[in-house]
C-alpha positions in Angstrom: 89.3 -21.2 -9.8 87.5 -18.5 -7.7 84.3 -20.6 -7.8 86.2 -23.7 -6.7 87.7 -21.8 -3.8 84.3 -20.6 -2.8 82.8 -24.1 -2.9 85.7 -25.3 -0.8 85.0 -22.6 1.8 81.3 -23.6 1.9 82.1 -27.3 2.4 85.0 -27.2 4.8 84.8 -23.7 6.4 81.0 -23.6 6.7 81.2 -19.9 5.7 77.6 -19.8 4.6 75.6 -22.9 5.0 76.4 -23.4 8.7 74.4 -20.3 9.4 71.4 -22.0 7.8 71.8 -25.4 9.2 73.4 -24.9 12.6 70.2 -24.4 14.6 68.7 -27.7 13.4 71.7 -29.7 12.2 71.9 -32.0 15.2 68.2 -32.8 15.0 68.4 -33.4 11.3 71.4 -35.7 11.6 69.6 -37.7 14.3 66.5 -37.9 12.2 68.5 -39.0 9.1 70.2 -41.7 11.1 66.8 -42.9 12.5 65.3 -43.0 9.0 68.1 -45.1 7.7 68.0 -47.4 10.7 64.3 -47.9 10.7 63.8 -49.0 7.2 65.1 -51.5 4.8 67.2 -50.0 2.0 66.1 -50.7 -1.5 62.9 -52.5 -0.7 59.6 -52.7 1.2 59.6 -52.7 5.0 57.6 -55.9 5.3 59.5 -58.6 7.2 62.0 -56.2 8.8 59.9 -55.4 11.9 56.4 -56.1 13.2 53.9 -53.9 11.5 51.3 -52.1 13.4 47.7 -52.6 12.2 47.5 -49.2 10.5 50.7 -49.8 8.5 49.4 -53.3 7.5 46.2 -51.8 6.3 48.0 -49.1 4.3 50.3 -51.7 2.7 47.3 -53.8 1.7 45.8 -50.9 -0.1 49.0 -50.0 -1.8 49.4 -53.5 -3.1 45.8 -53.6 -4.3 46.4 -50.5 -6.3 49.5 -51.9 -7.9 48.1 -55.3 -8.7 45.9 -53.9 -11.5 47.0 -54.3 -15.1 49.1 -51.2 -16.0 50.3 -50.2 -12.5 51.9 -53.7 -12.0 54.4 -52.9 -14.8 55.8 -49.6 -13.3 58.6 -48.9 -10.8 57.2 -47.4 -7.6 59.1 -45.7 -4.7 57.4 -44.7 -1.5 58.7 -43.3 1.8 56.3 -42.2 4.5 57.7 -40.9 7.8 56.4 -39.4 11.0 56.9 -35.7 10.7 57.7 -35.2 14.4 60.1 -38.1 15.1 61.4 -39.0 11.7 60.3 -42.6 12.2 59.7 -44.6 9.0 56.2 -45.9 8.7 56.4 -47.3 5.2 59.1 -47.7 2.7 59.3 -49.2 -0.8 62.4 -48.7 -3.0 63.1 -45.7 -0.8 66.8 -45.6 -1.9 66.2 -46.3 -5.6 66.8 -43.7 -8.3 63.7 -42.2 -9.9 63.2 -39.5 -12.5 61.5 -36.9 -10.1 59.8 -34.6 -12.7 58.7 -31.4 -11.0 59.3 -32.7 -7.5 62.8 -31.4 -8.3 61.4 -28.0 -7.5 61.2 -29.0 -3.8 65.0 -28.9 -3.8 65.3 -25.7 -5.9 62.9 -23.6 -3.9 64.4 -24.8 -0.6 67.8 -23.9 -1.9 66.6 -20.4 -2.9 64.9 -19.7 0.4 67.8 -21.0 2.5 70.5 -19.0 0.5 68.7 -15.9 -0.6 66.0 -15.5 2.0 62.2 -15.0 1.6 62.6 -11.2 1.2 65.2 -11.4 -1.6 64.4 -9.2 -4.7 66.1 -8.4 -8.0 66.2 -5.4 -10.2 65.6 -4.9 -13.9 66.8 -1.6 -15.3 66.7 0.4 -18.4 69.9 2.5 -18.6 72.2 4.4 -20.9 75.7 5.6 -20.9 74.8 8.6 -23.0 73.1 11.9 -22.2 69.8 13.4 -23.3 70.3 16.7 -25.1 67.9 19.7 -25.2 66.1 18.2 -28.2 65.4 14.9 -26.5 68.2 13.0 -28.3 69.8 10.2 -26.4 73.3 9.9 -27.9 74.0 6.2 -27.1 72.4 2.8 -26.8 69.4 2.2 -24.6 70.0 -1.0 -22.6 67.5 -3.3 -20.9 69.6 -5.0 -18.2 68.1 -8.4 -17.0 68.5 -9.3 -13.4 66.8 -12.7 -13.5 63.2 -11.5 -12.5 60.8 -14.2 -13.7 57.8 -12.0 -13.4 58.2 -9.3 -16.1 54.6 -9.9 -17.0 51.0 -8.9 -16.2 50.7 -11.5 -13.4 49.0 -10.3 -10.2 50.4 -10.9 -6.8 49.9 -12.2 -4.2 49.0 -15.6 -5.7 45.8 -16.9 -4.0 43.8 -19.9 -5.2 44.5 -19.3 -8.9 46.6 -17.2 -11.1 45.2 -13.8 -12.2 46.4 -11.4 -14.9 45.9 -7.7 -15.3 46.6 -5.9 -18.6 48.5 -6.9 -21.7 51.3 -9.5 -21.6 53.9 -6.8 -22.4 52.8 -4.6 -19.5 56.2 -4.3 -17.8 58.0 -3.3 -21.0 55.2 -0.9 -21.8 55.9 0.7 -18.4 59.6 0.9 -19.2 58.8 2.6 -22.6 56.5 5.1 -20.8 59.2 5.9 -18.3 61.8 6.5 -21.1 59.4 8.8 -23.0 58.6 10.6 -19.8 62.3 11.5 -19.4 61.9 13.5 -22.6 63.6 11.0 -24.9 62.5 11.6 -28.5 65.3 9.9 -30.4 67.9 7.2 -29.7 71.0 7.4 -31.9 72.2 3.9 -30.9 70.6 0.5 -30.6 68.0 -0.8 -28.2 69.9 -3.6 -26.5 68.5 -6.4 -24.2 71.4 -7.5 -22.0 71.0 -11.0 -20.4 74.7 -11.4 -19.7 74.2 -12.2 -16.0 74.2 -15.9 -16.9 76.0 -17.8 -19.6 73.8 -18.3 -22.7 72.5 -21.8 -21.9 68.9 -21.5 -22.8 68.1 -25.2 -22.5 69.6 -27.3 -19.7 71.0 -30.7 -20.5 68.3 -33.4 -20.7 65.5 -31.3 -22.0 63.7 -32.8 -25.0 63.4 -31.0 -28.3 59.6 -31.3 -28.1 59.7 -29.2 -24.9 61.4 -26.2 -26.4 58.3 -25.3 -28.5 55.8 -24.9 -25.7 55.6 -22.5 -22.8 56.7 -25.1 -20.2 60.0 -25.5 -22.0 60.7 -21.7 -22.5 64.3 -20.7 -22.9 66.2 -19.7 -19.8 67.5 -16.1 -19.7 68.1 -13.3 -17.2 65.4 -11.5 -19.2 62.0 -13.2 -19.0 59.2 -11.2 -20.5 55.8 -12.9 -19.9 57.5 -16.1 -18.9 59.3 -16.1 -22.3 56.2 -17.2 -24.0 53.4 -15.8 -26.2 50.0 -16.9 -27.4 48.4 -17.6 -30.7 44.6 -17.4 -30.6 42.7 -19.3 -33.3 39.1 -19.1 -34.5 37.4 -21.2 -37.2 36.2 -19.6 -40.3 32.6 -18.8 -41.1 31.9 -22.0 -43.0 33.5 -25.3 -43.9 36.6 -25.1 -46.0 37.5 -21.5 -45.1 40.9 -20.8 -43.4 40.9 -20.3 -39.7 41.7 -16.9 -38.4 44.5 -16.2 -35.9 45.9 -13.4 -33.7 49.5 -13.5 -32.3 49.6 -10.0 -30.7 52.9 -8.3 -30.2 54.8 -11.5 -31.2 53.6 -11.1 -34.8 56.4 -8.6 -35.4 59.0 -11.1 -34.2 57.7 -14.4 -35.6 56.2 -15.3 -39.0 53.1 -17.3 -38.6 52.4 -19.8 -41.5 48.7 -20.7 -41.0 47.2 -23.6 -43.0 44.4 -24.4 -40.5 41.1 -25.0 -42.3 37.5 -25.0 -41.0 36.0 -28.4 -40.9 32.3 -29.5 -40.6 30.5 -28.5 -37.4 30.8 -31.1 -34.7 33.8 -32.8 -36.3 37.0 -33.6 -34.3 39.5 -30.7 -33.8 43.0 -31.5 -35.0 45.6 -28.8 -34.5 49.4 -28.8 -34.7 52.1 -26.2 -34.2 55.7 -26.6 -35.2 58.8 -24.5 -35.2 62.2 -25.7 -36.3 64.9 -24.8 -33.7 66.8 -21.6 -34.6 64.0 -20.2 -36.9 61.3 -17.6 -36.4 58.7 -19.4 -38.6 55.8 -21.0 -36.7 53.6 -23.3 -38.8 50.1 -24.0 -37.5 48.1 -26.7 -39.3 45.1 -28.9 -39.0 41.3 -28.4 -38.7 38.8 -26.6 -36.5 35.1 -27.4 -36.6 32.8 -24.6 -37.7 31.3 -22.8 -34.7 33.9 -24.1 -32.3 35.2 -22.0 -29.4 38.5 -20.2 -30.0 41.7 -22.1 -29.1 44.8 -20.6 -27.5 48.2 -22.1 -28.2 50.9 -20.9 -25.7 54.3 -21.1 -27.3 57.8 -20.6 -26.0 60.2 -17.8 -27.1 63.5 -19.4 -28.1 65.5 -16.1 -28.1 64.3 -14.2 -25.1 66.7 -11.3 -25.1 66.3 -10.7 -28.9 62.6 -10.8 -28.5 62.6 -8.3 -25.5 64.8 -5.9 -27.5 62.5 -6.0 -30.5 59.4 -5.6 -28.3 60.8 -2.7 -26.3 61.9 -0.9 -29.6 58.3 -1.4 -31.0 56.8 0.0 -27.8 59.1 3.0 -27.8 58.2 3.7 -31.5 54.5 3.6 -30.6 55.3 6.4 -28.1 56.9 8.6 -30.8 60.6 7.7 -30.0 62.7 7.5 -33.1 65.3 4.7 -33.1 68.3 5.2 -35.4 70.0 1.8 -34.6 68.8 -1.7 -34.3 67.1 -3.9 -31.7 69.6 -6.5 -30.6 70.7 -8.7 -27.7 73.9 -8.8 -25.6 74.9 -12.2 -24.1 77.7 -13.2 -21.8 80.9 -13.4 -23.8 79.8 -10.7 -26.3 81.9 -7.6 -26.7 81.2 -5.1 -23.9 79.0 -2.1 -24.4 80.6 1.3 -24.8 82.3 2.4 -21.6 81.2 5.5 -19.8 82.0 7.2 -16.5 78.5 6.4 -15.3 75.2 5.1 -16.4 71.9 6.9 -16.3 69.0 4.8 -15.0 65.9 5.7 -17.0 63.6 3.1 -15.6 63.8 0.4 -12.9 61.6 -2.4 -11.6 62.1 -4.3 -8.4 60.8 -7.8 -8.3 58.3 -9.4 -6.0 59.8 -10.9 -2.8 61.3 -14.4 -3.4 58.6 -15.9 -1.1 55.9 -14.8 -3.6 57.7 -16.4 -6.5 58.3 -19.6 -4.6 54.6 -19.8 -3.9 53.8 -19.3 -7.6 56.5 -21.7 -8.7 55.4 -24.6 -6.5 51.6 -24.0 -6.8 51.7 -23.8 -10.6 54.9 -25.7 -11.3 56.6 -23.0 -13.2 59.7 -24.4 -14.9 61.4 -21.2 -15.9 61.0 -19.7 -12.5 62.7 -22.6 -10.9 65.6 -22.4 -13.3 66.1 -18.8 -12.5 66.0 -19.5 -8.8 68.8 -22.0 -9.1 71.0 -19.7 -11.2 70.3 -16.6 -9.0 71.1 -18.4 -5.7 74.4 -19.7 -7.1 75.3 -16.4 -8.7 74.6 -14.3 -5.6 76.4 -16.6 -3.1 79.2 -18.1 -5.2 79.5 -16.0 -8.4 78.4 -18.8 -10.6 77.2 -17.9 -14.1 76.8 -21.4 -15.7 74.6 -24.4 -15.0 77.6 -26.6 -14.3 78.8 -24.3 -11.5 75.2 -23.7 -10.2 74.6 -27.4 -9.8 77.9 -27.8 -8.0 76.8 -25.1 -5.6 73.4 -26.8 -5.1 75.2 -30.1 -4.3 77.0 -28.4 -1.5 73.7 -27.2 -0.1 72.1 -30.6 -0.3 74.9 -32.2 1.6 74.6 -29.5 4.3 70.9 -30.2 4.5 71.6 -33.8 5.5 71.1 -35.6 2.1 73.3 -38.6 1.5 76.0 -38.3 -1.2 74.7 -39.5 -4.6 71.0 -39.3 -3.6 70.4 -36.3 -5.8 71.7 -36.0 -9.3 70.4 -33.0 -11.1 70.9 -31.4 -14.6 68.4 -28.5 -14.1 66.3 -26.8 -11.4 62.8 -27.6 -12.6 62.7 -31.4 -13.3 62.1 -31.1 -17.0 65.5 -32.8 -17.6 65.3 -36.5 -18.3 68.7 -36.8 -16.7 67.5 -35.9 -13.2 67.7 -38.8 -10.6 66.5 -38.6 -7.0 65.6 -41.1 -4.3 62.4 -40.9 -2.2 64.6 -40.7 0.9 66.3 -37.5 -0.4 63.0 -35.9 -1.0 61.7 -36.7 2.5 65.0 -35.3 3.9 64.7 -32.0 2.1 61.1 -31.7 3.2 62.2 -32.4 6.8 65.1 -29.9 6.6 62.8 -27.2 5.2 60.1 -27.7 7.9 62.7 -27.0 10.6 63.9 -23.7 9.1 62.6 -20.2 10.0 61.1 -20.0 6.5 59.6 -23.5 6.8 56.0 -22.3 6.9 56.6 -20.2 3.8 57.9 -23.3 2.0 55.1 -25.6 3.2 52.3 -23.1 2.3 53.8 -22.8 -1.2 52.8 -26.4 -2.0 49.5 -27.2 -3.7 46.7 -28.3 -1.4 44.7 -31.4 -2.5 41.2 -30.4 -3.8 41.9 -26.7 -3.3 44.6 -25.0 -5.4 47.5 -25.2 -7.7 48.2 -28.4 -9.6 46.2 -30.3 -7.0 43.0 -28.2 -7.2 41.1 -31.0 -9.0 42.7 -34.0 -7.4 41.5 -35.9 -4.3 38.3 -33.8 -4.2 35.6 -35.2 -1.8 38.1 -37.6 -0.2 39.8 -37.6 3.2 42.9 -36.4 1.3 41.3 -33.1 0.4 42.8 -30.3 2.5 45.0 -32.8 4.3 47.7 -33.3 1.6 50.1 -30.4 0.7 52.4 -31.7 -1.9 54.4 -31.0 -5.1 53.1 -32.8 -8.2 55.3 -34.0 -11.1 54.5 -35.4 -14.5 57.0 -36.0 -17.4 56.8 -38.7 -20.0 56.3 -42.0 -18.1 57.0 -40.5 -14.7 54.4 -39.2 -12.2 55.3 -38.0 -8.7 53.8 -36.5 -5.5 55.8 -35.5 -2.4 55.1 -33.3 0.5 53.3 -33.1 3.9 50.1 -34.7 5.1 47.9 -34.8 8.2 46.0 -38.0 8.7 42.3 -38.4 9.7 43.6 -39.3 13.2 45.7 -36.1 13.4 49.2 -37.6 12.8 51.6 -35.5 10.7 53.5 -37.1 7.9 56.3 -36.3 5.4 56.1 -38.5 2.3 57.3 -39.1 -1.2 55.7 -41.2 -3.9 57.7 -41.5 -7.1 56.4 -43.7 -10.0 58.4 -44.3 -13.1 58.0 -46.4 -16.2 54.2 -46.7 -16.0 52.2 -47.2 -19.2 49.2 -45.2 -18.2 48.0 -41.8 -19.3 49.0 -39.1 -16.9 45.5 -38.6 -15.6 45.1 -42.4 -14.9 48.6 -42.6 -13.3 47.7 -39.7 -11.0 44.6 -41.5 -9.9 46.7 -44.4 -8.7 49.0 -42.0 -6.8 46.1 -40.1 -5.3 44.5 -43.4 -4.1 47.8 -44.2 -2.3 47.9 -40.7 -0.8 44.2 -41.0 0.3 44.9 -44.4 1.9 47.8 -42.8 3.7 45.6 -40.2 5.3 42.9 -42.7 6.1 44.9 -45.6 7.5 48.1 -44.3 9.1 48.3 -42.8 12.5 45.8 -45.1 14.3 48.3 -46.9 16.6 47.4 -46.8 20.2 48.5 -43.5 22.0 51.8 -44.0 23.8 52.7 -47.2 21.9 55.9 -46.8 19.9 56.0 -48.4 16.5 58.6 -51.2 16.2 
């Protein structure tokens, strides 16, 4: 009931979002009306108004790309608008529903920046309700309290052209263990507890596939996220054909049991590797073959029980520092019995996260799913007290309406786009991009997107083309869906906001991306060549 009252205030009282939208709302509403008036709903623009030569050339190149076998079977949505005026330059199925894949992150990161602010940070603490006696005995549980920081890892900031790491993957928990030992703790009479009760225990949003949950991109969602809730298994071939492959699982080897049946095959043969884990188990089976003399392979797997894993890892790291633990390593989730009450808690270690702006940059450049999920949950929790996905998505829907997006144009089941239930129109994506560009944090948002031919998920795309350096956009790939949406500057200097969503294609992801890239390059080459001062009709 409290959440419903809060959402009611946000919609009708404008208690929060009006502060975000008020400075630009009139402009946004005008642009939104202009976009809808200038284009045909649900189809291409041809026949609705006289095309300028540049649009006609762009249309011809789009149709040529789609006429080839393969692309002609898919369902394509495109909306290209003038960034300054909102005028629609080209539209094709702009109001149809598409599975957006990771273009969903455009909405989540805008929501986070608008509601939390670029400088927002969260804390992760190690605390206890007990006291440390003269012998170094902590007479209580030791509790790791998750605050939703997605970067409890060895990742280096700021993110520049590529991701960099420094130190072991368990670096942050090792620092926590060092801090506890430095406080003089030699024994813990209670348990080592990882508390992720900030959010409801919904590790996998609705619409995620069971295949996703095994790999790092489908890591479980939790208020405690150590090393992106993932770990690696490194494999080497044996010395000669027929010998078992060797592996190293690092600190995860104490939590998971690795059943290795990989064998070494003849030098130069094809590598065939597979990894499986049944949901709810801690047994990982790796099988297949590796050619003799082959380079090592790294498999990055998801952790299904993040809080339990964090507790076990912290307990292990404490033991390595000579701290005796009398109890167990365990997790506490929302709904579990409360921890022992005490007049006050003693903070033994604390970590403050990077500013939200840094994580938004990482999330969009690298398309980090877990990070986007935590942004959605944190925004809704901070501003409306939400703890579940259901309530977080209701909160997000209020924001999307305030940002000028038409009712029903955004249907989400998660914050990252990994859900197969997500449906978004190209028009909604262009509107959130337009809204974001008009905000005080607009440049932070825009600069977080991958740049064609330069960085992030676009670093190898559109190289040595007019699109390189001119297209800043979020990529998306999931199943038979490939997407690209963002900002572009044409060869002639015109600024565009665009969305290209392509579903139900039967091409491999790399080939599908080549078609989308060709359309994006055509956009930068052809559009914006109308005579100065001449208004498009």
